[in-house]
Coordinates of C-alpha atoms in Angstrom, one line a residue:
M1 CA 202.9 121.4 51.4
H2 CA 203.7 118.2 53.3
K3 CA 202.1 119.7 56.4
I4 CA 198.9 120.5 54.6
L5 CA 198.6 117.0 53.2
G6 CA 199.2 115.5 56.6
T7 CA 196.5 117.6 58.2
I8 CA 193.9 116.6 55.5
L9 CA 194.9 112.9 56.0
V10 CA 194.4 113.1 59.8
I11 CA 190.9 114.8 59.4
W12 CA 189.9 112.1 56.9
L13 CA 190.9 109.4 59.2
C14 CA 189.2 110.9 62.3
G15 CA 185.8 110.8 60.6
P16 CA 185.6 106.9 60.5
L17 CA 187.2 106.6 63.9
A18 CA 184.6 109.0 65.4
A19 CA 181.9 106.9 63.8
L20 CA 183.4 103.8 65.3
A21 CA 183.5 105.5 68.7
A22 CA 179.7 106.5 68.6
D23 CA 177.2 104.5 70.7
A24 CA 175.2 101.7 69.1
Y25 CA 171.5 101.3 69.9
T26 CA 169.6 98.1 69.3
L27 CA 166.1 98.2 67.8
A28 CA 163.1 95.9 68.6
D29 CA 163.5 94.1 65.3
G30 CA 167.0 93.0 66.1
S31 CA 168.9 95.6 64.0
S32 CA 170.9 98.4 65.5
V33 CA 171.9 102.0 64.8
S34 CA 174.9 103.9 65.9
G35 CA 175.8 107.5 65.8
D36 CA 175.5 110.7 67.6
I37 CA 172.1 112.1 68.7
V38 CA 171.2 115.1 66.5
T39 CA 167.5 115.8 67.4
V40 CA 165.2 114.4 70.1
D41 CA 161.4 115.0 70.4
N42 CA 158.2 113.2 71.1
N43 CA 158.2 111.5 67.7
G44 CA 161.7 109.9 68.1
V45 CA 165.4 110.3 67.6
M46 CA 167.6 111.3 64.6
F47 CA 171.2 110.1 64.6
R48 CA 174.3 111.2 62.5
T49 CA 175.7 108.0 61.3
G50 CA 178.6 109.6 59.3
P51 CA 180.3 112.8 58.5
E52 CA 177.6 113.8 56.0
T53 CA 175.0 111.1 56.6
Y54 CA 172.0 111.1 58.9
S55 CA 169.5 108.5 59.8
E56 CA 165.7 108.8 59.5
K57 CA 163.9 109.7 62.7
I58 CA 163.4 106.5 64.6
S59 CA 160.3 106.2 66.7
W60 CA 160.5 105.5 70.4
L61 CA 158.5 102.3 70.0
K62 CA 161.1 100.8 67.7
F63 CA 163.9 100.9 70.4
S64 CA 164.5 97.9 72.6
Q65 CA 164.4 98.2 76.4
D66 CA 168.1 98.2 76.6
A67 CA 168.4 101.0 74.0
L68 CA 165.8 103.0 75.9
K69 CA 167.7 102.6 79.1
Q70 CA 170.8 103.6 77.3
L71 CA 169.1 106.7 75.8
S72 CA 167.8 107.7 79.3
Q73 CA 171.5 108.3 80.2
N74 CA 171.4 111.3 77.8
A75 CA 170.1 114.4 79.4
K76 CA 168.3 115.5 76.3
A77 CA 166.6 112.1 75.6
R78 CA 165.8 111.2 79.2
P79 CA 162.4 113.0 79.5
F80 CA 161.2 111.3 76.3
A81 CA 162.7 107.8 76.8
E82 CA 161.6 107.2 80.4
P83 CA 157.9 106.9 79.7
F84 CA 158.6 103.9 77.3
I85 CA 160.8 102.0 79.8
E86 CA 158.9 99.1 81.4
P87 CA 159.2 98.9 85.2
A88 CA 161.1 96.0 86.7
P89 CA 158.8 93.1 87.6
A90 CA 157.8 92.9 91.2
Q91 CA 159.0 90.1 93.3
T92 CA 156.5 87.3 93.2
G93 CA 155.7 84.7 95.9
P94 CA 154.0 84.9 99.3
A95 CA 155.5 87.2 101.8
P96 CA 156.9 85.5 104.8
V97 CA 154.3 85.2 107.6
Q98 CA 155.5 85.7 111.1
L99 CA 153.4 84.0 113.8
A100 CA 153.2 85.7 117.1
D101 CA 153.7 83.8 120.2
M102 CA 150.2 83.0 121.5
S103 CA 151.2 81.1 124.6
E104 CA 150.8 84.1 126.9
V105 CA 147.8 85.6 125.2
R106 CA 144.6 85.0 127.4
L107 CA 141.2 86.5 126.9
P108 CA 139.8 88.1 130.0
L109 CA 136.9 86.2 131.6
A110 CA 133.6 88.0 132.3
P111 CA 133.0 88.8 135.9
K112 CA 130.8 86.3 137.7
R113 CA 127.3 87.7 138.6
S114 CA 123.8 86.5 139.1
L115 CA 121.3 85.9 136.3
I116 CA 119.0 88.8 137.4
G117 CA 122.0 91.2 137.6
A118 CA 123.1 90.2 134.1
L119 CA 119.6 90.8 132.7
F120 CA 119.4 94.3 134.1
T121 CA 122.9 95.3 133.0
S122 CA 122.6 94.5 129.3
S123 CA 120.3 96.2 126.7
V124 CA 118.9 92.9 125.5
G125 CA 118.1 91.8 129.0
L126 CA 116.3 95.1 129.7
I127 CA 114.2 94.8 126.6
L128 CA 113.3 91.2 127.5
M129 CA 112.3 92.2 131.0
L130 CA 110.1 95.1 129.7
L131 CA 108.3 92.7 127.3
V132 CA 107.7 90.2 130.1
Y133 CA 106.3 93.0 132.3
A134 CA 104.0 94.3 129.6
A135 CA 102.7 90.7 129.0
N136 CA 102.1 90.4 132.7
I137 CA 100.0 93.6 132.7
Y138 CA 98.0 92.4 129.7
A139 CA 97.4 89.1 131.4
G140 CA 95.9 91.0 134.4
Y141 CA 93.6 92.8 132.0
E142 CA 92.4 89.6 130.4
I143 CA 91.9 87.8 133.7
A144 CA 89.9 90.8 135.1
E145 CA 87.7 90.7 132.0
Y146 CA 87.2 86.9 132.4
R147 CA 86.4 87.2 136.1
V148 CA 84.1 90.1 135.5
R149 CA 86.2 92.4 137.6
P150 CA 87.3 96.0 137.1
K151 CA 90.0 96.2 134.4
G152 CA 91.9 98.8 136.4
M153 CA 92.1 96.5 139.4
G154 CA 93.4 93.6 137.4
M155 CA 96.1 95.8 135.7
G156 CA 97.1 97.4 139.0
M157 CA 97.5 94.0 140.7
A158 CA 99.6 92.7 137.8
A159 CA 101.8 95.9 137.9
A160 CA 102.3 95.8 141.7
L161 CA 102.8 92.0 141.9
P162 CA 104.2 90.7 138.7
V163 CA 103.1 87.0 138.0
I164 CA 101.7 86.7 141.5
G165 CA 99.0 89.3 141.0
P166 CA 97.4 87.7 137.9
I167 CA 97.5 84.3 139.7
I168 CA 95.7 85.7 142.8
L169 CA 93.1 87.4 140.5
L170 CA 92.5 84.1 138.6
C171 CA 91.9 82.3 141.9
M172 CA 89.2 84.8 143.0
P173 CA 85.6 84.0 142.1
S174 CA 83.9 85.9 139.3
Q175 CA 81.9 89.0 140.1
S176 CA 78.7 87.3 138.9
H177 CA 79.0 84.6 141.6
L178 CA 79.4 87.0 144.4
P179 CA 76.3 88.2 146.5
Q180 CA 74.5 90.9 144.7
E181 CA 75.0 94.4 146.0
P182 CA 71.8 95.9 147.6
L183 CA 69.9 98.2 145.4
S184 CA 69.8 101.9 146.2
E185 CA 66.6 103.4 147.7
E186 CA 65.7 105.0 144.4
A187 CA 66.1 101.6 142.6
M188 CA 64.1 99.8 145.3
A189 CA 61.3 102.4 145.1
A190 CA 61.2 102.0 141.3
A191 CA 61.2 98.2 141.4
P192 CA 57.7 96.9 142.2
A193 CA 57.1 94.2 144.8
A194 CA 57.5 90.6 144.0
A195 CA 54.6 89.1 142.0
E196 CA 52.2 87.1 143.9
P197 CA 50.3 84.2 142.4
Q198 CA 46.7 85.0 141.3
R199 CA 44.0 82.9 142.8
F200 CA 40.7 82.2 141.0
A201 CA 37.9 80.3 142.6
M202 CA 35.7 77.9 140.6
P203 CA 32.2 79.2 139.7
G204 CA 29.6 78.6 142.4
T205 CA 32.0 78.9 145.3
T206 CA 33.0 81.9 147.4
P207 CA 36.8 82.1 148.2
P208 CA 37.7 83.0 151.8
P209 CA 39.2 86.4 152.5
A210 CA 43.0 86.5 152.2
S211 CA 43.3 87.8 155.7
V212 CA 41.0 85.4 157.5
P213 CA 41.7 81.7 156.9
A214 CA 38.6 79.5 156.5
P215 CA 38.0 76.7 159.0
A216 CA 38.9 73.4 157.5
A217 CA 35.9 71.6 159.0
S218 CA 33.2 74.2 158.1
M219 CA 34.1 74.8 154.5
P220 CA 34.5 72.2 151.7
P221 CA 37.8 72.1 149.9
Q222 CA 38.0 74.4 147.0
E223 CA 40.0 74.1 143.8
H224 CA 42.4 77.0 143.0
I225 CA 44.3 77.9 139.8
Q226 CA 47.7 79.6 140.2
I227 CA 48.9 81.7 137.3
V228 CA 52.3 83.4 137.6
A229 CA 53.0 86.7 135.9
S230 CA 55.4 85.3 133.3
G231 CA 52.9 82.9 132.0
F232 CA 49.8 85.1 131.9
S233 CA 48.5 85.6 128.4
G234 CA 45.3 87.6 129.0
A235 CA 44.9 91.1 130.4
P236 CA 47.9 92.5 132.3
P237 CA 48.1 91.4 135.9
P238 CA 47.8 93.9 138.8
S239 CA 50.6 96.3 139.5
E240 CA 52.2 94.0 142.0
S241 CA 53.0 91.5 139.2
N242 CA 54.0 93.9 136.4
T243 CA 57.7 93.0 136.5
E244 CA 59.6 90.0 135.1
V245 CA 63.1 89.5 136.6
F246 CA 65.9 87.6 134.8
Q247 CA 68.8 87.0 137.2
R248 CA 72.3 86.1 136.1
G249 CA 73.0 82.5 137.0
Q250 CA 69.4 81.5 136.3
F251 CA 69.6 82.8 132.7
M252 CA 72.5 83.0 130.3
F253 CA 72.7 86.5 128.8
N254 CA 73.7 86.2 125.2
R255 CA 72.4 87.2 121.8
R256 CA 69.8 84.4 121.6
F257 CA 68.4 85.5 125.0
F258 CA 67.7 89.0 123.9
E259 CA 66.4 88.0 120.5
T260 CA 63.9 85.5 121.9
K261 CA 62.8 87.4 125.1
F262 CA 62.6 90.9 123.8
P263 CA 62.1 90.9 120.0
G264 CA 59.9 94.0 120.1
F265 CA 62.7 96.2 121.4
F266 CA 64.8 95.7 118.2
S267 CA 62.5 97.7 115.9
I268 CA 62.3 101.5 115.7
A269 CA 58.5 101.5 115.8
R270 CA 57.7 99.2 118.7
P271 CA 54.7 96.8 118.2
E272 CA 51.4 97.7 119.9
A273 CA 51.8 94.8 122.4
D274 CA 55.3 96.1 123.6
R275 CA 54.6 99.8 123.8
G276 CA 53.7 99.7 127.4
K277 CA 56.8 97.8 128.5
I278 CA 60.0 99.1 130.0
L279 CA 63.4 97.3 129.9
V280 CA 65.7 97.9 132.8
V281 CA 69.3 96.4 132.7
K282 CA 71.5 96.3 135.8
T283 CA 75.2 96.2 135.3
A284 CA 78.1 96.1 137.8
S285 CA 78.3 99.9 137.7
A286 CA 74.9 101.3 136.5
L287 CA 71.2 100.8 136.2
L288 CA 70.0 101.5 132.6
T289 CA 66.5 102.2 131.4
V290 CA 66.5 100.8 127.8
E291 CA 64.3 102.5 125.2
R292 CA 65.5 100.3 122.3
I293 CA 68.1 97.6 121.4
S294 CA 70.0 99.2 118.5
R295 CA 72.7 96.6 117.8
I296 CA 73.7 93.2 119.1
S297 CA 76.7 90.9 118.4
A298 CA 78.1 87.7 119.8
N299 CA 79.8 89.4 122.7
E300 CA 78.0 92.7 123.4
V301 CA 74.8 94.5 123.0
H302 CA 74.1 98.2 122.3
F303 CA 71.3 99.8 124.3
E304 CA 69.6 103.1 123.3
T305 CA 68.8 104.9 126.6
I306 CA 67.3 108.2 127.5
Q307 CA 69.4 110.3 130.0
G308 CA 67.3 113.3 130.8
E309 CA 66.3 114.7 127.5
Q310 CA 69.1 113.2 125.4
R311 CA 69.2 109.8 123.8
E312 CA 72.5 107.9 124.2
E313 CA 73.7 104.6 122.8
I314 CA 75.7 102.5 125.4
M315 CA 77.6 99.4 124.6
V316 CA 77.4 96.7 127.4
P317 CA 79.3 93.4 127.2
F318 CA 77.2 90.3 128.1
G319 CA 79.6 89.6 130.9
D320 CA 78.8 92.9 132.7
I321 CA 75.0 92.3 132.8
Q322 CA 73.8 91.2 136.3
Q323 CA 70.0 91.5 136.0
V324 CA 67.4 92.3 133.4
Q325 CA 63.9 93.5 134.3
L326 CA 60.9 93.8 132.0
K327 CA 58.3 96.2 133.5
R328 CA 54.8 96.9 132.3
K329 CA 53.4 100.4 132.8
A330 CA 50.4 100.5 135.1

């Protein structure tokens, strides 16, 4: 009987001692809870605080960081407690900077070479040289047009002799100041002879023959009137004086010249007084028989010509015109 009572006494005393030996966990509000872990899940932890007493399920958010770290030591509670543990703060402050020894570091110097070699070995230099070369060829084209020379010759000289070629071409005289090229046999056959002045004797006198000069002592002096072909306003002169020639150098070929000298050639239906006239224009490369002046601007004129049985409109710059002839049909 004494043994049974001693056993009951020992069991009764072990309950409080076990409770005193259980772990204590602090909460975020400053209180604490102690006991054995009964159940653990995502919602929290339930403790057994006494032999027959149990705590409510405490949420993970109510535990302090120390309690969470303490619970993470338990194998059952570790997977649920670790996500709520705040990581340790990282070390603040600048990291130490180590300076390298720059006393022996030297940048390599570029190799020494000429300016021309440097231009041709870099992409920027090549592009620059190509632009200068293209500008040189364009200068040859413009100078050839200014000097009334073939455009191909000017561009060829500039391409073969950069800078020097355009200078040589600029020092050469203009094409219009050079001696005129002799006309071909067909052009000379088509062009009439130079106009001779017409002589008219006063009424009551008999002019001497053109081939036999009259003696100065036997015949009295006679009065003569000379009328050149360009100033004749009556009937057309003979065939020898049916051409008016306008040479470059004596006349300035521009828009005003053609509008004042040949107004009848601008209309589609030519006036009666101009129907028997033919306009011949000589350029540096061709001899044009003009039927009508279709258009004209400040720098060029458009001639409507007849080539065989076809009408063709040809644009001619004023600088290319060497001579203009106005012929009258016989």
